mmCIF file of C-alpha atoms in Angstrom:
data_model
loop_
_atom_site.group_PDB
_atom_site.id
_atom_site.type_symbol
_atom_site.label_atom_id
_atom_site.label_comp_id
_atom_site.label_asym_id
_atom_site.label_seq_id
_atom_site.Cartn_x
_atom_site.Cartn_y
_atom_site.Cartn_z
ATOM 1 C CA UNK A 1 19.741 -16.281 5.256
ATOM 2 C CA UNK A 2 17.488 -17.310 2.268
ATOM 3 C CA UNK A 3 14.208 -14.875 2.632
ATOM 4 C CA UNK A 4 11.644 -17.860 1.946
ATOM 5 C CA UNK A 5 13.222 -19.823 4.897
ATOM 6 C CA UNK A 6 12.947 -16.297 7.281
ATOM 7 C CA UNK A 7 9.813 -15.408 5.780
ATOM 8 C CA UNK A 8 8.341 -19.158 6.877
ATOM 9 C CA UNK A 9 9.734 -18.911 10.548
ATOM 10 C CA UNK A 10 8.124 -15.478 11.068
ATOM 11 C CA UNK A 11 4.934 -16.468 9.702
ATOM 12 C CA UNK A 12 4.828 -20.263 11.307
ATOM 13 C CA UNK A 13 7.811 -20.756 13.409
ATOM 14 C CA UNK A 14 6.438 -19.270 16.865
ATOM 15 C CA UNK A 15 3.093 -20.917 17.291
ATOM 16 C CA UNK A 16 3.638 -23.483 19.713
ATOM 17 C CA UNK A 17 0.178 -24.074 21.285
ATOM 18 C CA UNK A 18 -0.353 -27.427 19.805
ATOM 19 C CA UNK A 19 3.042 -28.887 20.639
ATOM 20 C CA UNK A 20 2.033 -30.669 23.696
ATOM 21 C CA UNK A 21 -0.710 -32.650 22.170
ATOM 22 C CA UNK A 22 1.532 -33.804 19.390
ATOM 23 C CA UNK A 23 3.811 -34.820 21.776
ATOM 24 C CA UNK A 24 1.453 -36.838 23.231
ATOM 25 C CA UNK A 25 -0.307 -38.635 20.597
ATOM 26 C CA UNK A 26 3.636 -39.600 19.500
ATOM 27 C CA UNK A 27 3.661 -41.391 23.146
ATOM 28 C CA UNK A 28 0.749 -42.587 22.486
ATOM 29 C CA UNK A 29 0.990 -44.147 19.336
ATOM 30 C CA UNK A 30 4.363 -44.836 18.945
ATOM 31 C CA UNK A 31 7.094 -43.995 15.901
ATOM 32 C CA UNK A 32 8.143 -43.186 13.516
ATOM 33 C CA UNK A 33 5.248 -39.997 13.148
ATOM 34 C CA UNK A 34 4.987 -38.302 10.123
ATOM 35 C CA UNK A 35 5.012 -34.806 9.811
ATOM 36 C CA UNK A 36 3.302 -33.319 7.046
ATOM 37 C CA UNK A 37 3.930 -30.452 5.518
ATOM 38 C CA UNK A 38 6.864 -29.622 8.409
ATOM 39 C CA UNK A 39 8.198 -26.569 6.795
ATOM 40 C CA UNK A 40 11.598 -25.589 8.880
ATOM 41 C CA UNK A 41 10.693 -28.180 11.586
ATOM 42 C CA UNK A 42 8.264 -26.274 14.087
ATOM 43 C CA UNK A 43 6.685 -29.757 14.685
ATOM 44 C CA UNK A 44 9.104 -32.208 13.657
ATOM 45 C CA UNK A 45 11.708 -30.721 15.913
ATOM 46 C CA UNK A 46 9.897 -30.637 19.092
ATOM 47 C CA UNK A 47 9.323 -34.249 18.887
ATOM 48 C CA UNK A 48 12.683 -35.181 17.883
ATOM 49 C CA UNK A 49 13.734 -33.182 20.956
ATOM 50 C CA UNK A 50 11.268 -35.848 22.985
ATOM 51 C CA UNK A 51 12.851 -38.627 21.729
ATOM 52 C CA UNK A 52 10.492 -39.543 18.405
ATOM 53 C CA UNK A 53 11.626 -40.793 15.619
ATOM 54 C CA UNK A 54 10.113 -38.492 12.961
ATOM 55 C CA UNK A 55 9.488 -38.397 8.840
ATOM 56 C CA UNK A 56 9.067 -34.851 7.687
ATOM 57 C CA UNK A 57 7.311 -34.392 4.713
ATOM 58 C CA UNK A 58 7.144 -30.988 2.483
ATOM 59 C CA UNK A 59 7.068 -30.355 -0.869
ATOM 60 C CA UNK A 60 9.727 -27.077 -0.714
ATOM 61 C CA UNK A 61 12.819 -28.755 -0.753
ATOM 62 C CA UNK A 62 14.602 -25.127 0.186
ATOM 63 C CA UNK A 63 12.529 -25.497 4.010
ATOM 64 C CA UNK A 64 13.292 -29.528 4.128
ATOM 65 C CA UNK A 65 17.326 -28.816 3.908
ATOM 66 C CA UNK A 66 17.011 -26.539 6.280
ATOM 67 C CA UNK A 67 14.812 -28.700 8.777
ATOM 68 C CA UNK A 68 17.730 -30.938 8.362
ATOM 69 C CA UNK A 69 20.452 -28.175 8.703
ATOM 70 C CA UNK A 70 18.696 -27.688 12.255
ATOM 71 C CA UNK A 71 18.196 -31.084 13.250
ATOM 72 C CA UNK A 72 21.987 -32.066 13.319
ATOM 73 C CA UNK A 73 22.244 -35.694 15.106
ATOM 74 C CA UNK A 74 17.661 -35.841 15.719
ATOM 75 C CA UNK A 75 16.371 -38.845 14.696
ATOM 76 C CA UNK A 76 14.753 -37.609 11.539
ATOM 77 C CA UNK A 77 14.237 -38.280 8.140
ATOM 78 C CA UNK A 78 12.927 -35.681 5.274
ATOM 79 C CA UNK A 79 10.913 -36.568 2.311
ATOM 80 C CA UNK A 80 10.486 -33.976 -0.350
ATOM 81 C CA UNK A 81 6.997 -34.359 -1.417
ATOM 82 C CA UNK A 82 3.351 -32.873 -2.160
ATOM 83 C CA UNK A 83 1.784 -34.341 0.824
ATOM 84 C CA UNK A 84 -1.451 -35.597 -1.168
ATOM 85 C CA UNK A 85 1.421 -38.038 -3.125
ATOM 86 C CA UNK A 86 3.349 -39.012 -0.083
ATOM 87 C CA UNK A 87 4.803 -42.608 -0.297
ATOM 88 C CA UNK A 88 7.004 -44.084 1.959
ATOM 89 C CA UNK A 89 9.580 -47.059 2.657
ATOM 90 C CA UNK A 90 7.531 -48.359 6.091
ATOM 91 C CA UNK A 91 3.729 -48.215 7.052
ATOM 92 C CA UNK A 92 3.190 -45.831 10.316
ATOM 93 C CA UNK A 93 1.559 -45.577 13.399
ATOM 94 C CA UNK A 94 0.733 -41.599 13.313
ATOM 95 C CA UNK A 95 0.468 -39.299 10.722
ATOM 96 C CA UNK A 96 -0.079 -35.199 12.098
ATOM 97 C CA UNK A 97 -0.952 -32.576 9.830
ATOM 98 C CA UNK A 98 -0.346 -28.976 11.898
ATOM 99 C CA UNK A 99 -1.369 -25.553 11.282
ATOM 100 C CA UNK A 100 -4.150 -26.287 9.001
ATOM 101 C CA UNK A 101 -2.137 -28.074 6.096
ATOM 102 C CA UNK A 102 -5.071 -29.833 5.219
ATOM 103 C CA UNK A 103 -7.206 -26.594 4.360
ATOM 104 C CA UNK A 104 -4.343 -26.006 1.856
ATOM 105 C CA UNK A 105 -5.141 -29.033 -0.123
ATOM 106 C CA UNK A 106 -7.522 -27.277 -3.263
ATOM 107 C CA UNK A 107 -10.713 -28.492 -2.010
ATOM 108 C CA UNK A 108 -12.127 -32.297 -1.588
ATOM 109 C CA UNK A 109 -10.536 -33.430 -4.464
ATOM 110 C CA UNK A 110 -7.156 -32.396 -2.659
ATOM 111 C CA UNK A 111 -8.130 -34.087 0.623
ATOM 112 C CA UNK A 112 -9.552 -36.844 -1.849
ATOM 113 C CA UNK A 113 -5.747 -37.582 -3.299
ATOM 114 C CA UNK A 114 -4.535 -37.188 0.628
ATOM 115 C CA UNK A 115 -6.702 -39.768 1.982
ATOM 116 C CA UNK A 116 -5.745 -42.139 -0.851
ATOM 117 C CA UNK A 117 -2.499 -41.669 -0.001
ATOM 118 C CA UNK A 118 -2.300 -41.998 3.633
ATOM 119 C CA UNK A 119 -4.098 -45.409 3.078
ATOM 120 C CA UNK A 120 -0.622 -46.162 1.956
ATOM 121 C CA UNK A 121 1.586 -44.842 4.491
ATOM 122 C CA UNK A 122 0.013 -45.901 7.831
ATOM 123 C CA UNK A 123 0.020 -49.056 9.674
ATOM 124 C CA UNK A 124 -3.364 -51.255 10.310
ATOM 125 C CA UNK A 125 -4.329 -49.668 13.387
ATOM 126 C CA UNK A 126 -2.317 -46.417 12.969
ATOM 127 C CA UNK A 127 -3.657 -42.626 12.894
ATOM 128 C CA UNK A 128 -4.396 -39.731 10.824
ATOM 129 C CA UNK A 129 -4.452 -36.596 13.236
ATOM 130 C CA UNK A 130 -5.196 -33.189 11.462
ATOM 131 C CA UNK A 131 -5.472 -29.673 12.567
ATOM 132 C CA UNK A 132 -8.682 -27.790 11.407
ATOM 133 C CA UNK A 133 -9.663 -23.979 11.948
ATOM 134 C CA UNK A 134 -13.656 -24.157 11.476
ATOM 135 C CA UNK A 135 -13.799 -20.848 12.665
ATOM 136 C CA UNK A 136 -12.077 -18.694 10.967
ATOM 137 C CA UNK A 137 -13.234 -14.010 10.981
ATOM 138 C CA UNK A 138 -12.859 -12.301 7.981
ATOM 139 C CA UNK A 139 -11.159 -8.680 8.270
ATOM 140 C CA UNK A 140 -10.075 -5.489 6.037
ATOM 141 C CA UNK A 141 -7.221 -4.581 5.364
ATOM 142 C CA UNK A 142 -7.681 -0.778 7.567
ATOM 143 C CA UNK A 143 -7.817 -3.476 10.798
ATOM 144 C CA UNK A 144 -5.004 -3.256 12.864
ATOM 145 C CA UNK A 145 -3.280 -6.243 12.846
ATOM 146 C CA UNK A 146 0.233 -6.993 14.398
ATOM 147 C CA UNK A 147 2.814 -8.210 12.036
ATOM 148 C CA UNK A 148 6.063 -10.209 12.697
ATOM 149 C CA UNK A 149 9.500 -8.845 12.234
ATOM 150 C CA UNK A 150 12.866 -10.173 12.260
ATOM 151 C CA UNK A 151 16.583 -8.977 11.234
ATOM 152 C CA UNK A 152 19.264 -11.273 9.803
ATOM 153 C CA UNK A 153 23.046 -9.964 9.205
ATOM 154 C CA UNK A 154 21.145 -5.745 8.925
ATOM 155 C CA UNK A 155 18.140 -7.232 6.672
ATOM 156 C CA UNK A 156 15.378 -6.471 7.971
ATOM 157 C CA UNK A 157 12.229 -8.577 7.396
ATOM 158 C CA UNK A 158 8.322 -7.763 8.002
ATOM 159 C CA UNK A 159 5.482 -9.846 7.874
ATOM 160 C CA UNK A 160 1.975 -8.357 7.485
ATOM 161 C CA UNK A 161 -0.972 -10.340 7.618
ATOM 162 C CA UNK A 162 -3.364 -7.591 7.476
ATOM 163 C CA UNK A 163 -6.667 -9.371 5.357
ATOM 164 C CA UNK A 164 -8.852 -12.259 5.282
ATOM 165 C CA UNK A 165 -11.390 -12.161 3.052
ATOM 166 C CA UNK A 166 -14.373 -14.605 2.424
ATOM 167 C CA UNK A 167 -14.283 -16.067 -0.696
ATOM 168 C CA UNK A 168 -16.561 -19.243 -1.825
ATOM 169 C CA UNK A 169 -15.788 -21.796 -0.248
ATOM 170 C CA UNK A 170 -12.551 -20.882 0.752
ATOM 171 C CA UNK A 171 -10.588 -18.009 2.777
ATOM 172 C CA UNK A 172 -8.209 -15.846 1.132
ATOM 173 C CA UNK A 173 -5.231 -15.033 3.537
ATOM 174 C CA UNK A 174 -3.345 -11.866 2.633
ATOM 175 C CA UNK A 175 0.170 -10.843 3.803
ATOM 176 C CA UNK A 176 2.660 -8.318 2.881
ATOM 177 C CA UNK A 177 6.322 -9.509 2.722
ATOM 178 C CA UNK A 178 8.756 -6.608 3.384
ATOM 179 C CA UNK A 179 12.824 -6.524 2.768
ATOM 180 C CA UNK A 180 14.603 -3.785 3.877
ATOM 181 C CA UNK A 181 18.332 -3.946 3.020
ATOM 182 C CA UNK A 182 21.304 -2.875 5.376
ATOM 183 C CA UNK A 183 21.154 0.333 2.974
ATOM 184 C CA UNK A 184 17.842 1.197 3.616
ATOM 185 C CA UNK A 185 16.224 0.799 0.429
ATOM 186 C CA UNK A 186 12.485 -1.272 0.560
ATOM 187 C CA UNK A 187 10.997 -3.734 -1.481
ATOM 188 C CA UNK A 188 7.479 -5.416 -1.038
ATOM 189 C CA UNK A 189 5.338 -8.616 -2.105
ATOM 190 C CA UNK A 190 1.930 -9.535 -1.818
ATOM 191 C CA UNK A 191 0.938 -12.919 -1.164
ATOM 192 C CA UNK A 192 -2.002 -15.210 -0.904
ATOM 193 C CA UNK A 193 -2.962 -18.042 0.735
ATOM 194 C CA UNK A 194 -6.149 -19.985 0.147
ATOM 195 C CA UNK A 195 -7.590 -21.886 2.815
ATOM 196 C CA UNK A 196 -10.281 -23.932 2.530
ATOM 197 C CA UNK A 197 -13.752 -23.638 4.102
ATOM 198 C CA UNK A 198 -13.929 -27.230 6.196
ATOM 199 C CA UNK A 199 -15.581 -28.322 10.018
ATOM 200 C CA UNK A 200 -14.760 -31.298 11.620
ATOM 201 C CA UNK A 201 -17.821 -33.326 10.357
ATOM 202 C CA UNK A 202 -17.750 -32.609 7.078
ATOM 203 C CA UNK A 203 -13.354 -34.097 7.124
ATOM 204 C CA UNK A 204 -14.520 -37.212 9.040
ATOM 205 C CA UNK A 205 -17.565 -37.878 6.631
ATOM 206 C CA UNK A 206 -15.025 -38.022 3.703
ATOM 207 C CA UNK A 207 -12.009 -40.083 5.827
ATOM 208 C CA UNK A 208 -14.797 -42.269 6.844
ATOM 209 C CA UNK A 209 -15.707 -42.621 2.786
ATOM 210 C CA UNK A 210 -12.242 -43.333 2.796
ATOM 211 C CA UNK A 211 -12.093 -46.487 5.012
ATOM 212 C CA UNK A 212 -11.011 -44.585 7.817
ATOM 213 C CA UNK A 213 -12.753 -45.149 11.296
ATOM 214 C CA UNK A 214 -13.799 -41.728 13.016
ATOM 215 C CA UNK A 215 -12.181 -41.544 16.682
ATOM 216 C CA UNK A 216 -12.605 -38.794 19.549
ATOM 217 C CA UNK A 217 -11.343 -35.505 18.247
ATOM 218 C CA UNK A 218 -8.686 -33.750 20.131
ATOM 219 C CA UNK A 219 -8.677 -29.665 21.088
ATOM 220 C CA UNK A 220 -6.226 -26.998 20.361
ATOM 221 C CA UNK A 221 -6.861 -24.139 22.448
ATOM 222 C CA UNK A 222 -7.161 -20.642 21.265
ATOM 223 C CA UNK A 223 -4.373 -18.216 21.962
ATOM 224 C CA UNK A 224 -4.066 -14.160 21.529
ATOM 225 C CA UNK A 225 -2.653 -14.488 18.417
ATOM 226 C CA UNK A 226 -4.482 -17.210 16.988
ATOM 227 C CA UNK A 227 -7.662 -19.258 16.522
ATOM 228 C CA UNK A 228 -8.291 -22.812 18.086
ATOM 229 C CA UNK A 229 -8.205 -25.584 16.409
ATOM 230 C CA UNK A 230 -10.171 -29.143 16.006
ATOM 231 C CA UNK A 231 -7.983 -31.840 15.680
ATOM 232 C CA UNK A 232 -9.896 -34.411 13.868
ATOM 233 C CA UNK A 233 -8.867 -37.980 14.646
ATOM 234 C CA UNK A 234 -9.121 -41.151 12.130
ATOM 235 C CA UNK A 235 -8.200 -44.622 12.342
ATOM 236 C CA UNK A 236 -6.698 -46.976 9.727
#
């Protein structure tokens, strides 16, 4: 199996804890619901498998084919696309952003250039749901942290996160990606993932500079393995 697709599914694939509200902001909004940044389908599938019709949106086209690959006869569409440049045949009723995709963005000027463009893709009346982590604990690499493993055809495949650091005003998210072949022999990456520093307040004060009207925000509960989430809420 290709390692970025294995890599994404330990590092993404088994949080489910916000499933059930997406599911229920689909029923209560109506389709189709775009997905962005959907990756392998955590999201997308799960509300295909209720009966949505979904649009998933990511800009790795290697994820998106397999997304479809797993879908089979789900009533879903992909769109290969950076998600602050989305633009789409029909206007929407929901757009949800899981997982934090929107503290991936670069900063405001990234959220800026998302905003613009979701003014595009949803329907008068329609909504913007997106997943925040405001609070967010720095630690070292000696903390003991536990990482995610899986084995494909005698490949074996590891998953470290073992840093966050603080950096500006942004997080830097460290992981080490290990391969170990059927022959025993090792080979290791490093990589980084910037998340921005963002509350609630401060992404409804720029989708409300945006046009955007700022509704109730919606919870994602903490869970052993990871943080809770705000799920900031914003009308077209």
């Amino acid at each position: 199996m290709n390692e970025e697709i294995v890599f994404h599914d330990l590092e993404c694939g088994a949080y489910r804890a916000d499933l059930e509200l997406w599911r229920e902001l689909a029923d209560e909004f109506g389709d189709p619901v775009v997905d962005l940044g959907a990756g392998t389908g955590r999201v997308t599938l799960d509300l295909a498998a209720a009966g949505h019709d979904v649009i998933a949106v990511d800009i790795d086209p290697v994820l998106l084919a397999e997304l479809a690959r797993r879908a089979e006869l789900l009533p879903v569409q992909t769109v290969t696309a950076d998600v602050r440049e989305v633009r789409l045949d029909v206007r929407v009723p929901l757009v949800v952003v899981p997982m934090q995709t929107v503290q991936l963005l670069g900063g405001k000027d990234g959220r800026d250039a998302l905003f613009a463009s979701m003014r595009d893709c949803l329907a008068p009346g329609g909504v913007f749901a997106a997943a925040i982590a405001e609070d967010v604990e720095p630690y070292s690499a000696d903390a003991m942290v536990p990482f995610e493993v899986a084995e494909h055809d005698g490949v074996r495949f590891e998953s470290d996160p073992f840093a966050i650091e603080a950096d500006g005003d942004a997080y830097i998210l460290h992981h080490a990606r290990v391969v170990q072949e059927a022959d025993g022999s090792r080979r290791a990456a490093h990589r980084q993932t910037r998340l921005d520093r963002l509350d609630a307040d401060t992404l409804e004060r720029e989708g409300a500079g945006h046009g955007f009207t700022v509704l109730p925000r919606r919870w994602i509960a903490q869970t052993d393995e990871h943080v809770g989430s705000a799920v900031v809420m914003l009308g077209a």
